Coordinates of C-alpha atoms in Angstrom, one line a residue:
Chain A
X1 CA 9.9 -23.1 -22.3
X2 CA 9.3 -19.6 -21.1
X3 CA 5.9 -18.0 -21.1
X4 CA 6.0 -15.0 -23.5
X5 CA 4.2 -11.8 -22.3
X6 CA 3.5 -8.8 -24.2
X7 CA 2.6 -5.6 -22.7
X8 CA 0.1 -3.3 -24.5
X9 CA -0.9 -0.6 -21.9
X10 CA -4.3 -0.2 -20.7
X11 CA -5.7 0.6 -17.0
X12 CA -2.9 -1.7 -15.7
X13 CA -0.1 0.0 -16.4
X14 CA -1.2 3.9 -15.8
X15 CA 0.0 6.1 -13.4
X16 CA -0.8 9.6 -12.0
X17 CA 0.6 12.7 -13.3
X18 CA 1.3 15.0 -10.1
X19 CA 2.0 17.7 -12.4
X20 CA -1.3 18.0 -14.1
X21 CA -3.7 15.5 -12.3
X22 CA -3.9 13.0 -15.3
X23 CA -3.3 9.5 -15.8
X24 CA -0.6 8.3 -18.4
X25 CA 1.5 5.5 -19.4
X26 CA 5.3 5.6 -18.7
X27 CA 6.9 2.2 -18.0
X28 CA 5.1 -1.1 -17.5
X29 CA 4.7 -2.4 -13.6
X30 CA 4.9 -5.7 -14.9
X31 CA 8.4 -6.4 -13.8
X32 CA 7.7 -5.3 -10.3
X33 CA 4.5 -7.5 -10.1
X34 CA 6.4 -10.6 -10.9
X35 CA 9.0 -9.5 -8.3
X36 CA 6.4 -8.8 -5.9
X37 CA 4.6 -12.5 -6.7
X38 CA 7.9 -14.1 -6.0
X39 CA 7.2 -15.7 -9.4
X40 CA 9.8 -17.9 -10.9
X41 CA 8.0 -18.9 -13.9
X42 CA 10.4 -18.4 -16.8
X43 CA 9.1 -15.4 -19.0
X44 CA 10.3 -13.5 -22.2
X45 CA 8.6 -10.1 -21.7
X46 CA 8.3 -7.6 -24.6
X47 CA 6.3 -3.9 -24.7
X48 CA 4.4 -3.7 -27.8
X49 CA 2.6 -0.6 -27.2
X50 CA 1.5 1.7 -24.5
X51 CA -2.2 2.7 -25.0
X52 CA -5.5 2.9 -23.7
X53 CA -7.5 0.0 -25.6
X54 CA -10.4 2.6 -26.6
X55 CA -7.7 3.8 -28.5
X56 CA -6.1 0.6 -30.0
X57 CA -6.4 0.6 -34.0
X58 CA -6.4 -2.3 -36.4
X59 CA -3.0 -1.8 -37.0
X60 CA -2.1 -2.2 -33.5
X61 CA -4.0 -5.7 -33.7
X62 CA -2.2 -6.7 -36.6
X63 CA 1.2 -6.0 -34.9
X64 CA 0.1 -8.3 -31.7
X65 CA -1.1 -10.8 -34.0
X66 CA 2.0 -10.7 -36.1
X67 CA 4.1 -10.9 -32.5
X68 CA 2.1 -14.1 -31.1
X69 CA 2.5 -15.7 -34.3
X70 CA 6.3 -15.0 -34.7
X71 CA 7.4 -15.6 -31.2
X72 CA 9.0 -19.0 -30.3
X73 CA 6.9 -19.5 -27.1
X74 CA 3.7 -21.3 -27.6
X75 CA 2.0 -19.9 -24.2
X76 CA 1.3 -16.3 -24.2
X77 CA 0.0 -13.7 -21.8
X78 CA -1.1 -10.5 -23.1
X79 CA -1.6 -7.1 -21.0
X80 CA -4.4 -5.3 -22.3
X81 CA -6.9 -2.6 -21.5
X82 CA -10.3 -4.2 -20.4
X83 CA -12.8 -1.9 -22.7
X84 CA -11.6 -3.8 -25.9
X85 CA -10.0 -6.8 -24.5
X86 CA -12.7 -9.1 -26.2
X87 CA -12.2 -7.4 -29.7
X88 CA -8.5 -8.3 -29.4
X89 CA -9.3 -11.6 -28.3
X90 CA -11.4 -12.3 -31.3
X91 CA -8.8 -11.0 -34.0
X92 CA -6.1 -13.1 -32.5
X93 CA -8.5 -16.4 -32.3
X94 CA -9.0 -15.9 -36.1
X95 CA -5.1 -15.7 -36.9
X96 CA -3.3 -17.6 -34.3
X97 CA -4.3 -21.0 -34.5
X98 CA -1.8 -22.9 -32.6
X99 CA -1.3 -21.2 -29.6
X100 CA -2.4 -20.6 -25.8
X101 CA -3.2 -17.0 -25.5
X102 CA -4.3 -15.3 -22.4
X103 CA -5.6 -11.7 -22.1
X104 CA -5.7 -9.9 -19.0
X105 CA -5.7 -6.6 -17.7
X106 CA -6.8 -4.4 -14.5
X107 CA -9.9 -2.5 -13.4
X108 CA -7.6 -0.3 -11.5
X109 CA -4.1 0.9 -11.9
X110 CA -1.5 -1.0 -10.2
X111 CA 0.0 2.0 -8.7
X112 CA -3.3 2.2 -6.5
X113 CA -2.7 0.1 -3.6
X114 CA -5.9 -2.1 -4.0
X115 CA -5.4 -2.8 -7.7
X116 CA -6.9 -6.3 -9.0
X117 CA -3.9 -6.3 -11.4
X118 CA -1.8 -8.6 -9.3
X119 CA -4.5 -11.2 -8.6
X120 CA -5.3 -11.2 -12.6
X121 CA -1.4 -11.5 -13.6
X122 CA -1.2 -14.7 -11.0
X123 CA -4.5 -16.4 -12.4
X124 CA -3.2 -15.5 -16.5
X125 CA 0.1 -17.0 -15.9
X126 CA -1.6 -19.9 -14.2
X127 CA -4.0 -20.4 -17.0
X128 CA -1.3 -19.9 -19.7
X129 CA 0.4 -23.3 -18.1
X130 CA -2.8 -25.2 -17.9
X131 CA -5.1 -24.6 -20.8
X132 CA -5.1 -26.2 -24.3
X133 CA -4.5 -24.4 -27.3
X134 CA -6.9 -21.4 -28.0
X135 CA -7.5 -17.7 -27.2
X136 CA -8.9 -16.9 -23.5
X137 CA -9.7 -13.7 -21.4
X138 CA -8.5 -14.0 -17.7
X139 CA -10.4 -11.5 -15.4
X140 CA -12.5 -11.7 -12.3
X141 CA -10.3 -14.8 -11.5
X142 CA -12.1 -16.8 -14.1
X143 CA -11.1 -17.6 -18.0
X144 CA -13.5 -17.0 -20.8
X145 CA -13.3 -18.5 -24.4
X146 CA -12.7 -15.7 -26.9
X147 CA -16.1 -16.3 -28.5
X148 CA -18.2 -16.3 -25.3
X149 CA -17.2 -13.0 -23.3
X150 CA -18.0 -9.7 -22.8
X151 CA -17.2 -6.6 -20.6
X152 CA -20.4 -5.5 -18.8
X153 CA -20.1 -1.6 -18.8
X154 CA -22.5 -1.1 -16.0
X155 CA -20.9 -3.6 -13.5
X156 CA -17.1 -3.8 -14.8
X157 CA -17.5 -7.5 -14.7
X158 CA -16.5 -9.8 -17.6
X159 CA -19.5 -12.5 -18.1
X160 CA -20.2 -15.2 -20.5
X161 CA -22.3 -14.0 -23.5
X162 CA -24.5 -17.1 -23.0
Chain B
X1 CA -19.9 -25.7 -8.9
X2 CA -18.3 -23.4 -6.5
X3 CA -14.3 -23.9 -5.4
X4 CA -14.2 -24.9 -1.8
X5 CA -11.5 -22.6 0.1
X6 CA -10.2 -24.1 3.5
X7 CA -8.0 -21.6 5.5
X8 CA -5.4 -23.2 8.0
X9 CA -3.5 -19.8 8.9
X10 CA 0.3 -19.3 8.0
X11 CA 2.2 -16.5 7.2
X12 CA -0.5 -15.2 4.6
X13 CA -2.9 -14.0 7.5
X14 CA -0.3 -13.0 10.0
X15 CA -0.8 -9.4 11.3
X16 CA 1.4 -7.0 13.6
X17 CA 0.5 -6.7 17.4
X18 CA 1.3 -2.9 17.9
X19 CA 1.2 -3.3 21.7
X20 CA 3.8 -5.9 21.9
X21 CA 5.5 -6.1 18.6
X22 CA 4.8 -9.5 17.8
X23 CA 3.3 -11.4 14.7
X24 CA -0.3 -13.1 15.2
X25 CA -3.7 -14.2 13.6
X26 CA -6.4 -12.3 14.0
X27 CA -9.0 -12.7 10.9
X28 CA -8.1 -14.3 7.5
X29 CA -7.6 -11.5 4.9
X30 CA -9.1 -13.9 2.2
X31 CA -12.3 -12.3 1.7
X32 CA -10.5 -8.9 1.4
X33 CA -8.3 -10.3 -1.0
X34 CA -11.0 -11.8 -3.3
X35 CA -12.7 -8.3 -3.3
X36 CA -9.3 -6.6 -4.5
X37 CA -9.1 -9.0 -7.2
X38 CA -12.5 -8.6 -8.0
X39 CA -13.2 -12.3 -8.0
X40 CA -16.2 -13.7 -9.2
X41 CA -15.4 -17.1 -8.9
X42 CA -18.2 -18.7 -6.9
X43 CA -16.5 -19.8 -3.7
X44 CA -17.3 -21.5 -0.4
X45 CA -14.7 -20.4 2.3
X46 CA -14.3 -22.1 5.5
X47 CA -11.5 -21.3 8.3
X48 CA -10.4 -24.8 9.8
X49 CA -7.6 -23.4 12.0
X50 CA -5.3 -20.6 12.4
X51 CA -1.9 -21.8 12.9
X52 CA 1.6 -21.2 12.0
X53 CA 2.5 -24.3 9.8
X54 CA 5.2 -25.3 11.8
X55 CA 3.1 -26.1 14.7
X56 CA 0.5 -27.9 12.6
X57 CA -0.1 -31.1 14.0
X58 CA -1.0 -34.8 12.9
X59 CA -4.3 -34.1 14.1
X60 CA -4.8 -30.9 12.3
X61 CA -3.9 -32.8 9.1
X62 CA -6.2 -35.5 9.9
X63 CA -8.9 -32.6 10.2
X64 CA -8.2 -31.2 6.8
X65 CA -8.2 -34.4 5.3
X66 CA -11.6 -35.0 6.8
X67 CA -12.9 -31.6 5.6
X68 CA -11.6 -32.1 1.9
X69 CA -13.5 -35.6 1.7
X70 CA -16.5 -34.5 3.0
X71 CA -17.3 -31.0 1.4
X72 CA -19.5 -31.2 -1.7
X73 CA -16.9 -29.4 -4.0
X74 CA -14.4 -31.0 -6.2
X75 CA -11.9 -28.2 -6.7
X76 CA -10.4 -27.1 -3.3
X77 CA -8.0 -24.3 -2.5
X78 CA -6.1 -24.4 0.8
X79 CA -4.3 -21.5 2.3
X80 CA -1.7 -22.8 4.4
X81 CA 1.9 -21.8 6.1
X82 CA 5.0 -22.5 3.7
X83 CA 7.1 -24.4 5.9
X84 CA 5.0 -27.7 6.0
X85 CA 3.3 -27.3 3.0
X86 CA 4.7 -30.0 1.1
X87 CA 4.0 -32.4 4.1
X88 CA 0.4 -31.5 4.2
X89 CA 0.4 -32.0 0.2
X90 CA 1.7 -35.7 1.0
X91 CA -1.0 -36.4 3.7
X92 CA -3.6 -35.4 1.4
X93 CA -2.6 -37.3 -1.3
X94 CA -2.6 -40.3 0.1
X95 CA -6.1 -39.8 1.4
X96 CA -8.1 -37.8 -0.5
X97 CA -7.9 -39.6 -3.9
X98 CA -10.7 -37.9 -6.2
X99 CA -10.2 -34.1 -6.0
X100 CA -8.4 -31.3 -7.4
X101 CA -6.6 -29.7 -4.2
X102 CA -4.1 -26.6 -4.6
X103 CA -2.4 -25.5 -1.6
X104 CA -1.1 -22.2 -1.3
X105 CA 0.3 -19.3 0.7
X106 CA 2.8 -16.5 1.3
X107 CA 6.2 -15.6 2.2
X108 CA 5.0 -12.4 3.5
X109 CA 2.2 -11.3 5.4
X110 CA -1.0 -10.0 3.3
X111 CA -0.9 -6.7 5.6
X112 CA 2.5 -5.7 4.3
X113 CA 2.0 -3.8 1.2
X114 CA 4.3 -5.9 -0.9
X115 CA 2.9 -9.5 -0.3
X116 CA 2.9 -12.6 -2.6
X117 CA -0.3 -13.5 -1.2
X118 CA -2.5 -11.7 -3.8
X119 CA -0.6 -13.2 -6.6
X120 CA -0.5 -16.7 -5.2
X121 CA -4.1 -16.6 -4.6
X122 CA -5.0 -15.8 -8.1
X123 CA -2.6 -18.6 -9.4
X124 CA -4.3 -21.1 -6.9
X125 CA -7.9 -20.5 -8.0
X126 CA -6.6 -20.7 -11.9
X127 CA -4.9 -23.9 -10.9
X128 CA -8.2 -25.2 -9.1
X129 CA -10.1 -24.6 -12.3
X130 CA -7.9 -26.2 -14.8
X131 CA -5.6 -29.1 -13.2
X132 CA -7.0 -32.6 -13.1
X133 CA -7.6 -34.7 -10.0
X134 CA -4.5 -34.4 -7.5
X135 CA -2.7 -32.5 -5.0
X136 CA -0.6 -29.6 -6.0
X137 CA 1.6 -26.8 -4.3
X138 CA 0.9 -23.6 -6.2
X139 CA 3.6 -21.1 -5.3
X140 CA 5.9 -18.9 -7.0
X141 CA 3.4 -18.7 -10.2
X142 CA 4.1 -22.3 -10.7
X143 CA 2.2 -25.6 -9.9
X144 CA 4.0 -28.8 -8.3
X145 CA 2.7 -32.3 -7.9
X146 CA 2.7 -33.2 -4.2
X147 CA 5.3 -35.7 -4.9
X148 CA 8.1 -33.6 -6.4
X149 CA 8.1 -30.1 -4.2
X150 CA 10.1 -28.9 -1.5
X151 CA 10.7 -25.6 0.0
X152 CA 14.3 -24.4 -0.4
X153 CA 14.9 -22.8 3.1
X154 CA 17.9 -21.1 1.9
X155 CA 16.2 -19.1 -0.9
X156 CA 12.5 -19.3 0.3
X157 CA 11.6 -20.6 -3.2
X158 CA 9.7 -23.9 -4.0
X159 CA 11.1 -26.3 -6.3
X160 CA 11.1 -29.6 -8.1
X161 CA 12.8 -32.4 -6.0
X162 CA 14.2 -33.8 -9.3
Chain C
X1 CA -9.8 23.0 22.6
X2 CA -10.4 21.0 19.5
X3 CA -8.7 21.8 15.9
X4 CA -11.3 22.6 13.1
X5 CA -10.6 20.8 10.0
X6 CA -12.3 21.8 7.1
X7 CA -12.5 19.8 3.8
X8 CA -13.0 21.3 0.5
X9 CA -11.7 18.6 -2.0
X10 CA -8.8 18.7 -4.1
X11 CA -6.4 16.0 -5.3
X12 CA -6.1 14.6 -1.6
X13 CA -9.6 13.1 -1.9
X14 CA -9.6 11.9 -5.3
X15 CA -10.7 8.5 -6.1
X16 CA -10.7 6.2 -9.3
X17 CA -13.9 5.4 -11.1
X18 CA -13.0 1.9 -12.4
X19 CA -16.2 2.0 -14.8
X20 CA -15.0 4.9 -16.6
X21 CA -11.5 5.3 -15.7
X22 CA -11.5 9.0 -14.4
X23 CA -10.8 10.5 -11.3
X24 CA -13.7 11.8 -9.3
X25 CA -14.6 12.8 -5.5
X26 CA -16.9 10.1 -3.1
X27 CA -15.9 10.5 0.5
X28 CA -13.2 12.3 2.4
X29 CA -10.2 9.9 3.4
X30 CA -9.6 12.3 6.3
X31 CA -11.0 10.2 8.7
X32 CA -9.4 7.1 7.8
X33 CA -6.1 9.2 7.9
X34 CA -6.2 10.1 11.5
X35 CA -6.8 6.7 12.4
X36 CA -3.7 5.5 10.4
X37 CA -1.8 8.3 12.0
X38 CA -3.1 7.1 15.5
X39 CA -4.1 10.6 16.0
X40 CA -5.3 11.6 19.2
X41 CA -5.7 15.5 18.6
X42 CA -9.3 16.6 19.2
X43 CA -10.6 17.5 16.1
X44 CA -14.0 18.5 14.7
X45 CA -14.3 17.8 11.0
X46 CA -16.6 19.2 8.8
X47 CA -16.8 18.9 4.6
X48 CA -17.7 22.2 3.1
X49 CA -17.6 21.3 -0.3
X50 CA -15.5 18.5 -2.5
X51 CA -14.0 20.5 -5.6
X52 CA -11.1 20.7 -7.9
X53 CA -9.5 23.8 -6.5
X54 CA -9.2 24.9 -10.3
X55 CA -12.9 25.1 -10.2
X56 CA -13.3 26.6 -6.6
X57 CA -15.2 30.1 -7.3
X58 CA -15.4 33.4 -5.0
X59 CA -18.6 31.8 -3.5
X60 CA -17.0 29.0 -2.3
X61 CA -14.1 31.1 -1.0
X62 CA -16.7 33.3 1.0
X63 CA -18.3 30.3 2.3
X64 CA -15.0 29.1 3.6
X65 CA -14.2 32.3 5.2
X66 CA -17.5 32.5 6.8
X67 CA -17.2 29.1 8.5
X68 CA -13.8 29.9 9.6
X69 CA -14.9 33.1 11.2
X70 CA -18.0 31.6 12.8
X71 CA -16.4 28.3 14.3
X72 CA -15.4 28.2 18.0
X73 CA -12.1 27.0 17.5
X74 CA -9.1 29.2 16.9
X75 CA -6.5 26.6 14.9
X76 CA -8.2 25.1 11.5
X77 CA -6.7 23.0 9.5
X78 CA -8.1 23.3 5.5
X79 CA -7.4 20.5 3.0
X80 CA -7.5 22.1 -0.5
X81 CA -6.3 21.5 -3.8
X82 CA -2.6 22.6 -4.7
X83 CA -3.4 24.7 -7.7
X84 CA -5.1 27.7 -6.2
X85 CA -4.2 26.9 -2.2
X86 CA -2.1 30.1 -2.2
X87 CA -5.4 32.0 -3.9
X88 CA -7.7 31.1 -0.9
X89 CA -5.1 31.7 1.6
X90 CA -4.9 35.1 0.5
X91 CA -8.6 35.4 0.8
X92 CA -8.8 34.2 4.3
X93 CA -5.9 36.8 5.3
X94 CA -7.8 39.5 4.3
X95 CA -11.2 38.8 6.2
X96 CA -10.1 36.2 9.1
X97 CA -7.9 38.2 11.2
X98 CA -7.8 36.3 14.6
X99 CA -6.9 32.8 13.7
X100 CA -4.4 30.4 13.2
X101 CA -5.3 28.8 9.9
X102 CA -3.2 26.0 7.6
X103 CA -4.1 25.2 4.2
X104 CA -2.5 21.5 3.1
X105 CA -3.6 19.0 0.5
X106 CA -1.6 16.5 -1.6
X107 CA 0.4 16.2 -5.2
X108 CA -1.3 12.6 -5.1
X109 CA -4.7 11.1 -4.1
X110 CA -4.7 9.4 -0.8
X111 CA -6.0 6.0 -2.5
X112 CA -2.7 6.1 -4.3
X113 CA -0.3 3.8 -1.9
X114 CA 2.7 6.8 -2.3
X115 CA 0.5 9.9 -1.6
X116 CA 2.2 12.5 0.5
X117 CA -1.3 13.2 2.0
X118 CA -0.6 11.6 5.4
X119 CA 2.8 13.3 5.6
X120 CA 1.1 16.5 5.1
X121 CA -1.6 16.0 7.3
X122 CA 0.9 15.2 10.0
X123 CA 2.6 18.7 9.5
X124 CA -0.5 20.6 9.2
X125 CA -1.9 19.5 12.6
X126 CA 1.6 20.3 14.1
X127 CA 1.9 23.7 12.6
X128 CA -1.7 24.6 13.7
X129 CA -0.9 23.9 17.3
X130 CA 2.4 25.9 17.2
X131 CA 2.2 28.7 15.0
X132 CA 0.8 32.1 15.9
X133 CA -2.1 33.8 14.6
X134 CA -1.9 33.6 10.8
X135 CA -2.7 31.9 7.6
X136 CA -0.3 29.6 6.1
X137 CA 0.2 26.9 3.5
X138 CA 2.0 23.7 4.9
X139 CA 3.1 21.7 2.0
X140 CA 6.7 19.9 1.4
X141 CA 7.2 19.6 5.2
X142 CA 7.4 23.0 5.5
X143 CA 5.3 26.2 6.3
X144 CA 4.9 29.5 4.4
X145 CA 3.0 32.6 5.1
X146 CA 0.1 33.3 2.7
X147 CA 1.6 36.4 1.3
X148 CA 5.0 34.6 0.5
X149 CA 4.3 31.4 -1.3
X150 CA 3.4 30.1 -4.8
X151 CA 3.1 26.7 -6.2
X152 CA 5.8 26.1 -8.9
X153 CA 3.8 24.7 -11.7
X154 CA 6.9 22.9 -13.4
X155 CA 8.3 21.2 -10.2
X156 CA 5.0 20.9 -8.6
X157 CA 6.8 22.2 -5.5
X158 CA 5.7 24.7 -3.1
X159 CA 8.0 27.9 -2.8
X160 CA 8.7 31.6 -1.3
X161 CA 8.1 34.1 -4.1
X162 CA 11.0 36.1 -2.6
Chain D
X1 CA 19.8 25.9 8.8
X2 CA 19.2 22.3 8.0
X3 CA 17.4 20.0 10.3
X4 CA 19.2 17.2 12.0
X5 CA 17.9 13.7 11.9
X6 CA 19.3 10.9 13.7
X7 CA 18.0 7.4 13.4
X8 CA 18.2 5.1 16.4
X9 CA 15.7 2.2 15.2
X10 CA 12.7 1.3 16.6
X11 CA 9.3 -0.2 15.3
X12 CA 9.4 2.7 12.4
X13 CA 12.2 0.6 10.7
X14 CA 11.6 -3.0 11.1
X15 CA 11.3 -5.5 8.2
X16 CA 10.0 -8.9 8.1
X17 CA 12.4 -11.5 7.2
X18 CA 10.6 -13.9 4.8
X19 CA 12.9 -16.8 5.2
X20 CA 12.4 -17.1 9.1
X21 CA 9.6 -15.3 9.7
X22 CA 11.2 -12.7 12.2
X23 CA 11.3 -8.7 12.2
X24 CA 14.9 -7.4 11.9
X25 CA 16.4 -4.2 11.3
X26 CA 18.1 -3.8 7.5
X27 CA 18.3 -0.1 6.4
X28 CA 16.4 2.8 7.3
X29 CA 13.1 3.7 5.5
X30 CA 13.4 7.8 6.2
X31 CA 14.9 8.7 3.0
X32 CA 11.8 6.7 1.3
X33 CA 9.4 8.9 3.6
X34 CA 10.9 12.0 2.9
X35 CA 10.4 11.4 -0.4
X36 CA 7.1 10.0 -0.5
X37 CA 6.3 13.4 1.4
X38 CA 7.8 15.3 -1.2
X39 CA 9.5 16.9 1.8
X40 CA 11.9 20.0 0.7
X41 CA 12.8 20.6 4.2
X42 CA 16.8 20.6 4.3
X43 CA 17.6 17.9 6.4
X44 CA 21.1 15.9 7.5
X45 CA 20.4 12.1 8.2
X46 CA 22.9 10.1 10.1
X47 CA 22.0 6.6 11.7
X48 CA 23.4 6.2 14.9
X49 CA 22.3 2.6 15.6
X50 CA 19.7 0.4 14.5
X51 CA 18.2 -1.2 17.8
X52 CA 14.6 -2.1 19.4
X53 CA 14.4 0.4 22.1
X54 CA 13.9 -1.9 25.0
X55 CA 17.4 -3.1 24.4
X56 CA 18.9 0.4 24.2
X57 CA 21.6 0.9 26.8
X58 CA 23.0 3.8 28.7
X59 CA 26.0 4.0 26.3
X60 CA 23.5 4.2 23.6
X61 CA 22.2 7.2 25.0
X62 CA 25.4 8.7 25.8
X63 CA 26.2 8.5 22.1
X64 CA 22.7 10.1 21.2
X65 CA 23.6 13.0 23.8
X66 CA 27.0 13.2 22.4
X67 CA 25.9 13.6 18.7
X68 CA 23.0 15.9 19.9
X69 CA 25.8 18.4 21.5
X70 CA 28.3 18.4 18.7
X71 CA 26.2 18.7 15.9
X72 CA 25.7 22.0 14.2
X73 CA 22.4 22.3 13.8
X74 CA 19.7 23.3 16.4
X75 CA 16.7 21.6 15.4
X76 CA 16.7 17.7 15.7
X77 CA 14.6 15.0 15.2
X78 CA 15.2 11.7 16.6
X79 CA 13.5 8.1 15.2
X80 CA 13.3 5.9 18.1
X81 CA 11.5 3.2 19.5
X82 CA 8.3 3.9 21.4
X83 CA 8.8 1.9 24.6
X84 CA 11.8 3.9 25.9
X85 CA 11.3 6.8 24.0
X86 CA 10.1 8.7 27.3
X87 CA 13.7 7.8 29.3
X88 CA 15.9 9.2 26.3
X89 CA 14.0 12.2 26.4
X90 CA 14.7 12.6 29.9
X91 CA 18.4 12.0 29.6
X92 CA 18.4 14.2 26.7
X93 CA 16.8 17.0 28.6
X94 CA 19.2 17.0 31.6
X95 CA 22.3 17.1 28.9
X96 CA 21.5 19.0 26.1
X97 CA 20.4 22.2 27.4
X98 CA 20.0 24.4 24.0
X99 CA 18.5 22.7 21.2
X100 CA 14.8 22.0 20.2
X101 CA 15.2 18.1 20.2
X102 CA 11.9 16.1 19.0
X103 CA 11.7 12.0 19.5
X104 CA 9.2 10.3 17.1
X105 CA 8.8 6.8 16.0
X106 CA 6.0 4.3 14.8
X107 CA 3.5 1.6 16.3
X108 CA 3.5 -0.2 13.3
X109 CA 6.5 -0.5 10.7
X110 CA 6.6 1.6 8.0
X111 CA 7.0 -1.4 5.5
X112 CA 3.3 -2.3 6.7
X113 CA 0.8 -0.5 4.4
X114 CA -1.0 1.2 7.4
X115 CA 2.1 2.6 9.4
X116 CA 1.6 5.7 11.6
X117 CA 5.2 6.4 10.6
X118 CA 4.8 9.0 7.7
X119 CA 2.1 10.8 9.8
X120 CA 4.4 11.1 12.9
X121 CA 7.4 12.4 10.6
X122 CA 5.3 14.9 9.3
X123 CA 4.6 16.2 12.8
X124 CA 7.9 16.1 14.0
X125 CA 9.6 18.2 11.2
X126 CA 6.8 20.5 11.9
X127 CA 7.2 20.6 15.6
X128 CA 11.4 20.9 15.4
X129 CA 10.5 24.1 13.0
X130 CA 8.4 25.9 15.2
X131 CA 8.9 24.8 19.0
X132 CA 11.2 26.5 21.4
X133 CA 14.4 24.9 22.8
X134 CA 13.6 21.7 24.7
X135 CA 13.2 17.9 24.4
X136 CA 10.0 16.8 23.2
X137 CA 8.1 13.6 22.2
X138 CA 5.9 13.8 19.1
X139 CA 3.3 10.9 18.8
X140 CA -0.4 10.9 18.0
X141 CA -0.4 14.2 16.3
X142 CA 0.6 16.0 19.6
X143 CA 4.0 17.0 21.3
X144 CA 4.8 16.4 24.9
X145 CA 7.1 17.8 27.0
X146 CA 10.2 15.4 28.2
X147 CA 9.1 15.6 31.7
X148 CA 5.1 15.1 31.2
X149 CA 5.0 12.2 29.0
X150 CA 4.5 8.3 29.1
X151 CA 3.5 5.4 26.8
X152 CA 0.1 3.8 28.1
X153 CA 1.3 0.2 27.4
X154 CA -2.4 -1.0 27.7
X155 CA -3.5 1.4 24.7
X156 CA -0.3 2.0 22.9
X157 CA -1.1 5.8 23.3
X158 CA 1.1 8.3 24.4
X159 CA -0.5 10.7 27.2
X160 CA 0.4 13.2 29.6
X161 CA 1.4 12.0 33.3
X162 CA -0.6 15.0 35.0

């Protein structure tokens, strides 16, 4: 069965508006990345929202939970801003009991040449195919259980809480 | 424990010689890719050779087998040319019984902007962390058991033999 | 004699801060661009400031004028933010009477893969070698006299005033 | 009046064939480069051939000469392989007496991220707008008269003959 991919925005998909010099969301680059990676993993992609994760609301998270519970697929990748990725993981763990869910994102927009987004997407799809039921964050080449991860704001690196 | 990465060359690491217009090997780009991916996976990297996989000899494969058996690590990623990746996987499966080995590579050199190498490296490191003992090929976002994979030369895509 | 290059900042040199998601200035990318372009034009480079051109003050412009008048070179390229590039050109034209000065910049930061900065730098250096004494803006592949240019804020394109 | 651009191939437009690992010509990247440079210079583009300049024949050069003489435009940019760029410049100088012709190219294919092609194109368009009637080579940020240029094969740099 295919892997479901839900897009929620985050740095991953930010673009540079050359008229006002600000970063903004237009379309997702996920399809371009899968093509660049020559991915042949069967996927079903849906964009749920395009938001900075600092502005993600409880209602937004309810929508993500609802979509995870109601899709046919049991393996799910969610692209998400890094700042509240661990919060959304926690919300999902409480209400989506029977699926393998991988949250991933990027520290640098894909549209920048040196983004980590392509690397993270490769690892997230791999973790979705191999990890047991549960909710995980996949960043920095590693995976973390939802209840043992935080983003170190000083370094930008995801770490175990310990 | 760290993941061992062995570099053997392949399209992955080819560069363009601007004086004669030919592709050649200089240094591996693996370190650059891990940095771009903001990888924090502990790794030990060793370059075993820098060859086009069509020119890989039985002696080369013996060296790879020897290195896999003699390193401390039990999770191994090997970057390798795509043309004979399945052959090397088969050779490894016969002589390295107790480790998780992931072979990966790229269809386009890393030094080209639109390479699949970064995506493949992300997935290979993830598979190395999660798959049981065995020898696998990780390409196109998927993993294949060593005895059920071939590269379709017409399409450049890895597929099950079936 | 060499061409003098003065760096003043602008979109050209902005970078993405992955810890807070904001654009900022670190070091100039001018040296990297000249290397990428395999430029063999003799140049003398000096960074005068690193500012968004909307925040450039009269004092900043006095400094640029002073530096243009006091350097030995008679051909000068200035990298500059696009929003007030025409204003600085006007200020220079009134006080630097005997040099060929080319202002250029970029609509997209160099660090983004698809920047116009490398193209603009190539054209600015060429115009500096060939245009007579005067102050010019070089953008969009064209050159404009200082008294006949504005940036169309709706389209981001430089045009004659007419 | 517009600038005429003739495409003849060269490293500039080479691509990587991921099925056989060889470089080849498909379509020109000139339009993409002009878009990336946000160029608003009026241009008329025609592809005359797509060849490695080491394989360019006398008949090919006759065709280029014919096209230069018969187009309406008086400012012409020709993209060309670097190895015989000086030879074609000489042939043009003998038979196209009344136009400004700029030959340019690239040491690295455009499709590689770090190509000099975008820089060279910016400079070539600028030289075409500003140099008097004559035939010139524009490489390394500089321009050379047709009778005083050669490519140093050891360094890959264009130089005066002296």
